[in-house]
Amino acid sequence: MAILETENVNFAYPSGAEILHGVNFSVNAGECVALLGANGCGKTTLFQHFNGLLKPHSGRVLLKGKDLSQWHKNEVFTQVGMVFQDPHDQLFAASVYEDVSYGPKNIGLSPSDIQERVESALKQCKMWDQRNHSIHQLSYGQKKRVAIAGVLAMRSEIIVLDEPTAGLDPRTAADLMLTLKGLQVNKGLTIILSTHEVDIVPIYCDKVYVMQEGRIVSKGTPEQVFSDPVLIREAYLRLPRIAHLWEILKHKEGLDSSSNPLTIKEARKAFRKL
Amino acid sequence: MLAQGIRVQNPTTKLSQVDGRVKLFLTVAGLLAATSTGSWILPFCFGIGSLLLLRLVGVSGHLLWRRLRPILLLATLIGVSQIFINGQTPLFQWDIFSIHLIGYHEGMERGELFAARILGGVSVMSVLTFTTTVQEWIQALAWFRVPQVVIEIMTLAYSSLFTLLDELERLQKAQQMRLGYGTWWRSIQSLGAIGGILFIRVFDKSVRLWQAMRCRGYNGEISVLNNHALKRKDILVSGFGFIMILGSWLVGK
């Protein structure tokens, strides 16, 4: 059963710019779902519908089968945590510990419960040792981790991340994605993320949606979605590097293979079969 | 340059480990003691004592001089100017070209007191600023029940400061690279443009911050958990420090 879904969501900003057109989006509990799309295609706007920051002009957003308008706002925020693209937009407290404690304090938990949640969230994000640091002393990657810890401390079942790897070096990005995958696998969290980095999608995500000019133009497993390179390129995206290389080898070098690997692991397997 | 100056970290000293609340309490006590007497000797001694303490815990003399230089210059100017402004009993008279200057005895005493108070007050404050981070200050003020709205404004201002400085630096560099500071008139135009852009960006950022805070249950009040219990060592330091300040005040007043 879908834990979060949208039905025919349409949205326009007060300026009149129509951003979302009949968006249908569905995520099952415990899945990791990627939303791909060019800049300005409406990914962030759609994400802001998931926890009620924005309300659709028409259509519905359902959380656990219940219309978002029937939930109390604070209940929605504890169920659907959101990590903004720029951590500077999210972090405001003087120290790491204080910032992560902000959400649990607003829920009204006892100090001991807050402490337990903050410690657990910071340890999961590998930021416990920096708990007393000022926010401005942290690197960009560390700030991203603290922003995620702030949401984890809310014990949200669904975490929505707007371009979590943007601006990170490859090593930090990989570390962050592994942390998120660990949370999905070990804690059963549902993860929804938007990204331009198509190479990480087949490695970490179970399902992919492709968005173009406010419409969902493709959905399915990474294998299904990346099997249509024309659509991917029309959406101003690209194939994962391995898939692109395989495409070149097949079409220009006459490689005879029925498989379409998306990752290095899959490519190795495909090579062995040749 | 401004951004770089603000970003300079305080050196870690032995006093950095003392709880911020203790340091804040002793600083306020020290300030009151240093400024509440009619004699210049006590504030002067507090000033020299504070500077010696900072040197003793490892703050470099160069850093102290760099930070206190403008204040000391100001204290000297105020002190000297008082000599010529206040009093009736002439101490000396100078004729410089056609200007007739009279220095007064009462003015000199007043000047000494003002300069000593500035030196004492600023030096005592320096002990706090050199050894305490802003986040410790904010936590200490919250603990002393300073109104919540003041704490919230301080927290937001402090957290936004570095983001704004980054933004300012980026904008300035971008303008510089495109010769935005080639002539003085061009510089004024560039600075004006930065002011406008910063205003819009600050507005955008504040909206996004509000959204992010809403996502974490913001209900009109910024409330976070500070979980630092006072240690026995901190209470001892605070007691000892307070007795020292009180004793000096009683002797020196």
PDB file of C-alpha atoms in Angstrom, chain B residues 87-250:
ATOM      1  CA  GLY B  87      37.140  72.330  35.510  1.00  0.00           C
ATOM      2  CA  GLN B  88      38.025  75.746  36.892  1.00  0.00           C
ATOM      3  CA  THR B  89      41.526  75.285  38.349  1.00  0.00           C
ATOM      4  CA  PRO B  90      44.113  75.791  35.590  1.00  0.00           C
ATOM      5  CA  LEU B  91      46.859  73.204  35.495  1.00  0.00           C
ATOM      6  CA  PHE B  92      48.753  74.443  32.439  1.00  0.00           C
ATOM      7  CA  GLN B  93      48.260  76.828  29.550  1.00  0.00           C
ATOM      8  CA  TRP B  94      49.464  76.478  25.957  1.00  0.00           C
ATOM      9  CA  ASP B  95      49.511  78.932  23.124  1.00  0.00           C
ATOM     10  CA  ILE B  96      49.587  77.096  19.820  1.00  0.00           C
ATOM     11  CA  PHE B  97      49.596  79.640  17.001  1.00  0.00           C
ATOM     12  CA  SER B  98      46.546  81.716  17.778  1.00  0.00           C
ATOM     13  CA  ILE B  99      44.839  79.045  19.893  1.00  0.00           C
ATOM     14  CA  HIS B 100      44.915  79.460  23.651  1.00  0.00           C
ATOM     15  CA  LEU B 101      44.523  76.076  25.427  1.00  0.00           C
ATOM     16  CA  ILE B 102      43.968  75.714  29.165  1.00  0.00           C
ATOM     17  CA  GLY B 103      44.219  72.338  30.896  1.00  0.00           C
ATOM     18  CA  TYR B 104      42.272  72.047  34.120  1.00  0.00           C
ATOM     19  CA  HIS B 105      43.042  70.049  37.200  1.00  0.00           C
ATOM     20  CA  GLU B 106      39.450  68.769  37.626  1.00  0.00           C
ATOM     21  CA  GLY B 107      39.331  67.887  33.940  1.00  0.00           C
ATOM     22  CA  MET B 108      42.457  65.803  34.291  1.00  0.00           C
ATOM     23  CA  GLU B 109      40.956  63.865  37.177  1.00  0.00           C
ATOM     24  CA  ARG B 110      37.765  63.329  35.207  1.00  0.00           C
ATOM     25  CA  GLY B 111      39.730  62.286  32.142  1.00  0.00           C
ATOM     26  CA  GLU B 112      41.741  59.786  34.184  1.00  0.00           C
ATOM     27  CA  LEU B 113      38.532  58.314  35.571  1.00  0.00           C
ATOM     28  CA  PHE B 114      36.862  58.058  32.138  1.00  0.00           C
ATOM     29  CA  ALA B 115      39.912  56.530  30.492  1.00  0.00           C
ATOM     30  CA  ALA B 116      40.399  54.069  33.358  1.00  0.00           C
ATOM     31  CA  ARG B 117      36.727  53.072  33.229  1.00  0.00           C
ATOM     32  CA  ILE B 118      36.902  52.453  29.496  1.00  0.00           C
ATOM     33  CA  LEU B 119      40.125  50.467  29.905  1.00  0.00           C
ATOM     34  CA  GLY B 120      38.671  48.501  32.841  1.00  0.00           C
ATOM     35  CA  GLY B 121      35.291  47.833  31.235  1.00  0.00           C
ATOM     36  CA  VAL B 122      36.668  46.833  27.851  1.00  0.00           C
ATOM     37  CA  SER B 123      39.398  44.646  29.343  1.00  0.00           C
ATOM     38  CA  VAL B 124      36.943  42.842  31.617  1.00  0.00           C
ATOM     39  CA  MET B 125      34.664  42.298  28.611  1.00  0.00           C
ATOM     40  CA  SER B 126      37.662  41.043  26.670  1.00  0.00           C
ATOM     41  CA  VAL B 127      38.136  38.204  29.138  1.00  0.00           C
ATOM     42  CA  LEU B 128      34.638  37.073  28.176  1.00  0.00           C
ATOM     43  CA  THR B 129      34.913  37.664  24.439  1.00  0.00           C
ATOM     44  CA  PHE B 130      38.356  36.065  24.101  1.00  0.00           C
ATOM     45  CA  THR B 131      37.368  32.914  25.951  1.00  0.00           C
ATOM     46  CA  THR B 132      33.680  32.370  25.138  1.00  0.00           C
ATOM     47  CA  THR B 133      31.929  31.498  21.903  1.00  0.00           C
ATOM     48  CA  VAL B 134      28.782  33.365  20.905  1.00  0.00           C
ATOM     49  CA  GLN B 135      26.744  30.179  21.274  1.00  0.00           C
ATOM     50  CA  GLU B 136      27.928  29.926  24.913  1.00  0.00           C
ATOM     51  CA  TRP B 137      26.874  33.528  25.471  1.00  0.00           C
ATOM     52  CA  ILE B 138      23.442  32.847  24.092  1.00  0.00           C
ATOM     53  CA  GLN B 139      23.051  29.709  26.187  1.00  0.00           C
ATOM     54  CA  ALA B 140      24.234  31.575  29.282  1.00  0.00           C
ATOM     55  CA  LEU B 141      21.836  34.455  28.672  1.00  0.00           C
ATOM     56  CA  ALA B 142      18.973  31.990  28.210  1.00  0.00           C
ATOM     57  CA  TRP B 143      19.919  30.334  31.493  1.00  0.00           C
ATOM     58  CA  PHE B 144      19.850  33.719  33.248  1.00  0.00           C
ATOM     59  CA  ARG B 145      16.245  34.101  32.029  1.00  0.00           C
ATOM     60  CA  VAL B 146      16.887  36.888  29.548  1.00  0.00           C
ATOM     61  CA  PRO B 147      13.550  37.300  27.652  1.00  0.00           C
ATOM     62  CA  GLN B 148      12.993  34.562  25.074  1.00  0.00           C
ATOM     63  CA  VAL B 149      12.476  37.060  22.261  1.00  0.00           C
ATOM     64  CA  VAL B 150      15.982  38.496  22.814  1.00  0.00           C
ATOM     65  CA  ILE B 151      17.483  35.004  22.751  1.00  0.00           C
ATOM     66  CA  GLU B 152      15.605  34.154  19.536  1.00  0.00           C
ATOM     67  CA  ILE B 153      16.747  37.341  17.810  1.00  0.00           C
ATOM     68  CA  MET B 154      20.344  36.722  18.907  1.00  0.00           C
ATOM     69  CA  THR B 155      20.198  33.104  17.722  1.00  0.00           C
ATOM     70  CA  LEU B 156      18.782  33.992  14.319  1.00  0.00           C
ATOM     71  CA  ALA B 157      21.083  36.974  13.875  1.00  0.00           C
ATOM     72  CA  TYR B 158      24.142  34.907  14.742  1.00  0.00           C
ATOM     73  CA  SER B 159      23.193  32.018  12.483  1.00  0.00           C
ATOM     74  CA  SER B 160      22.328  34.342   9.581  1.00  0.00           C
ATOM     75  CA  LEU B 161      25.439  36.450   9.944  1.00  0.00           C
ATOM     76  CA  PHE B 162      27.809  33.963   8.328  1.00  0.00           C
ATOM     77  CA  THR B 163      25.392  33.103   5.526  1.00  0.00           C
ATOM     78  CA  LEU B 164      25.036  36.786   4.755  1.00  0.00           C
ATOM     79  CA  LEU B 165      28.770  37.371   4.902  1.00  0.00           C
ATOM     80  CA  ASP B 166      29.305  34.492   2.478  1.00  0.00           C
ATOM     81  CA  GLU B 167      26.699  35.976   0.174  1.00  0.00           C
ATOM     82  CA  LEU B 168      28.276  39.427   0.459  1.00  0.00           C
ATOM     83  CA  GLU B 169      31.742  38.051  -0.302  1.00  0.00           C
ATOM     84  CA  ARG B 170      30.485  36.128  -3.324  1.00  0.00           C
ATOM     85  CA  LEU B 171      28.659  39.140  -4.711  1.00  0.00           C
ATOM     86  CA  GLN B 172      31.620  41.433  -4.133  1.00  0.00           C
ATOM     87  CA  LYS B 173      34.050  39.041  -5.815  1.00  0.00           C
ATOM     88  CA  ALA B 174      31.676  38.603  -8.748  1.00  0.00           C
ATOM     89  CA  GLN B 175      31.496  42.383  -9.146  1.00  0.00           C
ATOM     90  CA  GLN B 176      35.249  42.817  -8.725  1.00  0.00           C
ATOM     91  CA  MET B 177      35.979  40.294 -11.473  1.00  0.00           C
ATOM     92  CA  ARG B 178      33.816  42.326 -13.816  1.00  0.00           C
ATOM     93  CA  LEU B 179      35.563  45.567 -12.852  1.00  0.00           C
ATOM     94  CA  GLY B 180      32.750  46.681 -10.582  1.00  0.00           C
ATOM     95  CA  TYR B 181      35.199  48.640  -8.431  1.00  0.00           C
ATOM     96  CA  GLY B 182      37.243  50.296 -11.189  1.00  0.00           C
ATOM     97  CA  THR B 183      36.339  53.884 -10.326  1.00  0.00           C
ATOM     98  CA  TRP B 184      34.942  55.416  -7.161  1.00  0.00           C
ATOM     99  CA  TRP B 185      31.619  56.140  -8.856  1.00  0.00           C
ATOM    100  CA  ARG B 186      31.436  52.562 -10.145  1.00  0.00           C
ATOM    101  CA  SER B 187      32.244  51.331  -6.606  1.00  0.00           C
ATOM    102  CA  ILE B 188      29.352  53.297  -5.151  1.00  0.00           C
ATOM    103  CA  GLN B 189      27.028  51.868  -7.810  1.00  0.00           C
ATOM    104  CA  SER B 190      28.280  48.325  -7.144  1.00  0.00           C
ATOM    105  CA  LEU B 191      27.824  48.684  -3.383  1.00  0.00           C
ATOM    106  CA  GLY B 192      24.317  50.037  -3.923  1.00  0.00           C
ATOM    107  CA  ALA B 193      23.482  47.063  -6.118  1.00  0.00           C
ATOM    108  CA  ILE B 194      24.817  44.680  -3.457  1.00  0.00           C
ATOM    109  CA  GLY B 195      22.574  46.315  -0.856  1.00  0.00           C
ATOM    110  CA  GLY B 196      19.508  45.762  -3.033  1.00  0.00           C
ATOM    111  CA  ILE B 197      20.390  42.181  -3.956  1.00  0.00           C
ATOM    112  CA  LEU B 198      21.203  41.282  -0.364  1.00  0.00           C
ATOM    113  CA  PHE B 199      17.834  42.618   0.767  1.00  0.00           C
ATOM    114  CA  ILE B 200      16.009  40.383  -1.735  1.00  0.00           C
ATOM    115  CA  ARG B 201      18.143  37.344  -0.877  1.00  0.00           C
ATOM    116  CA  VAL B 202      17.628  37.880   2.833  1.00  0.00           C
ATOM    117  CA  PHE B 203      13.883  37.955   2.209  1.00  0.00           C
ATOM    118  CA  ASP B 204      14.047  34.716   0.154  1.00  0.00           C
ATOM    119  CA  LYS B 205      16.170  33.023   2.773  1.00  0.00           C
ATOM    120  CA  SER B 206      13.871  34.060   5.582  1.00  0.00           C
ATOM    121  CA  VAL B 207      10.912  32.500   3.752  1.00  0.00           C
ATOM    122  CA  ARG B 208      12.818  29.228   3.249  1.00  0.00           C
ATOM    123  CA  LEU B 209      13.994  29.225   6.867  1.00  0.00           C
ATOM    124  CA  TRP B 210      10.421  29.728   8.036  1.00  0.00           C
ATOM    125  CA  GLN B 211       9.299  26.800   5.834  1.00  0.00           C
ATOM    126  CA  ALA B 212      12.068  24.591   7.215  1.00  0.00           C
ATOM    127  CA  MET B 213      11.151  25.560  10.765  1.00  0.00           C
ATOM    128  CA  ARG B 214       7.474  24.836  10.058  1.00  0.00           C
ATOM    129  CA  CYS B 215       8.532  21.350   8.920  1.00  0.00           C
ATOM    130  CA  ARG B 216      10.016  20.819  12.364  1.00  0.00           C
ATOM    131  CA  GLY B 217       6.942  21.955  14.242  1.00  0.00           C
ATOM    132  CA  TYR B 218       7.621  25.700  14.637  1.00  0.00           C
ATOM    133  CA  ASN B 219       4.840  27.202  16.731  1.00  0.00           C
ATOM    134  CA  GLY B 220       5.978  30.773  17.093  1.00  0.00           C
ATOM    135  CA  GLU B 221       8.691  30.090  19.629  1.00  0.00           C
ATOM    136  CA  ILE B 222      12.242  28.892  19.087  1.00  0.00           C
ATOM    137  CA  SER B 223      12.937  26.410  21.792  1.00  0.00           C
ATOM    138  CA  VAL B 224      15.997  24.159  21.897  1.00  0.00           C
ATOM    139  CA  LEU B 225      17.529  21.875  24.494  1.00  0.00           C
ATOM    140  CA  ASN B 226      20.663  23.060  26.296  1.00  0.00           C
ATOM    141  CA  ASN B 227      21.807  20.326  28.501  1.00  0.00           C
ATOM    142  CA  HIS B 228      24.859  21.583  30.274  1.00  0.00           C
ATOM    143  CA  ALA B 229      24.709  21.096  34.038  1.00  0.00           C
ATOM    144  CA  LEU B 230      27.010  23.291  36.125  1.00  0.00           C
ATOM    145  CA  LYS B 231      29.987  21.308  37.369  1.00  0.00           C
ATOM    146  CA  ARG B 232      31.511  21.574  40.817  1.00  0.00           C
ATOM    147  CA  LYS B 233      34.622  23.152  39.283  1.00  0.00           C
ATOM    148  CA  ASP B 234      32.493  25.892  37.674  1.00  0.00           C
ATOM    149  CA  ILE B 235      30.773  26.708  40.962  1.00  0.00           C
ATOM    150  CA  LEU B 236      34.150  26.923  42.698  1.00  0.00           C
ATOM    151  CA  VAL B 237      35.550  29.216  39.991  1.00  0.00           C
ATOM    152  CA  SER B 238      32.487  31.416  40.191  1.00  0.00           C
ATOM    153  CA  GLY B 239      32.666  31.624  44.013  1.00  0.00           C
ATOM    154  CA  PHE B 240      36.381  32.357  44.037  1.00  0.00           C
ATOM    155  CA  GLY B 241      36.092  34.911  41.241  1.00  0.00           C
ATOM    156  CA  PHE B 242      33.208  36.684  42.919  1.00  0.00           C
ATOM    157  CA  ILE B 243      35.038  36.900  46.253  1.00  0.00           C
ATOM    158  CA  MET B 244      38.069  38.353  44.465  1.00  0.00           C
ATOM    159  CA  ILE B 245      35.975  40.977  42.664  1.00  0.00           C
ATOM    160  CA  LEU B 246      34.006  41.880  45.794  1.00  0.00           C
ATOM    161  CA  GLY B 247      37.191  42.076  47.866  1.00  0.00           C
ATOM    162  CA  SER B 248      38.899  44.348  45.324  1.00  0.00           C
ATOM    163  CA  TRP B 249      35.843  46.560  45.154  1.00  0.00           C
ATOM    164  CA  LEU B 250      35.623  46.873  48.952  1.00  0.00           C
TER     165      LEU B 250
END
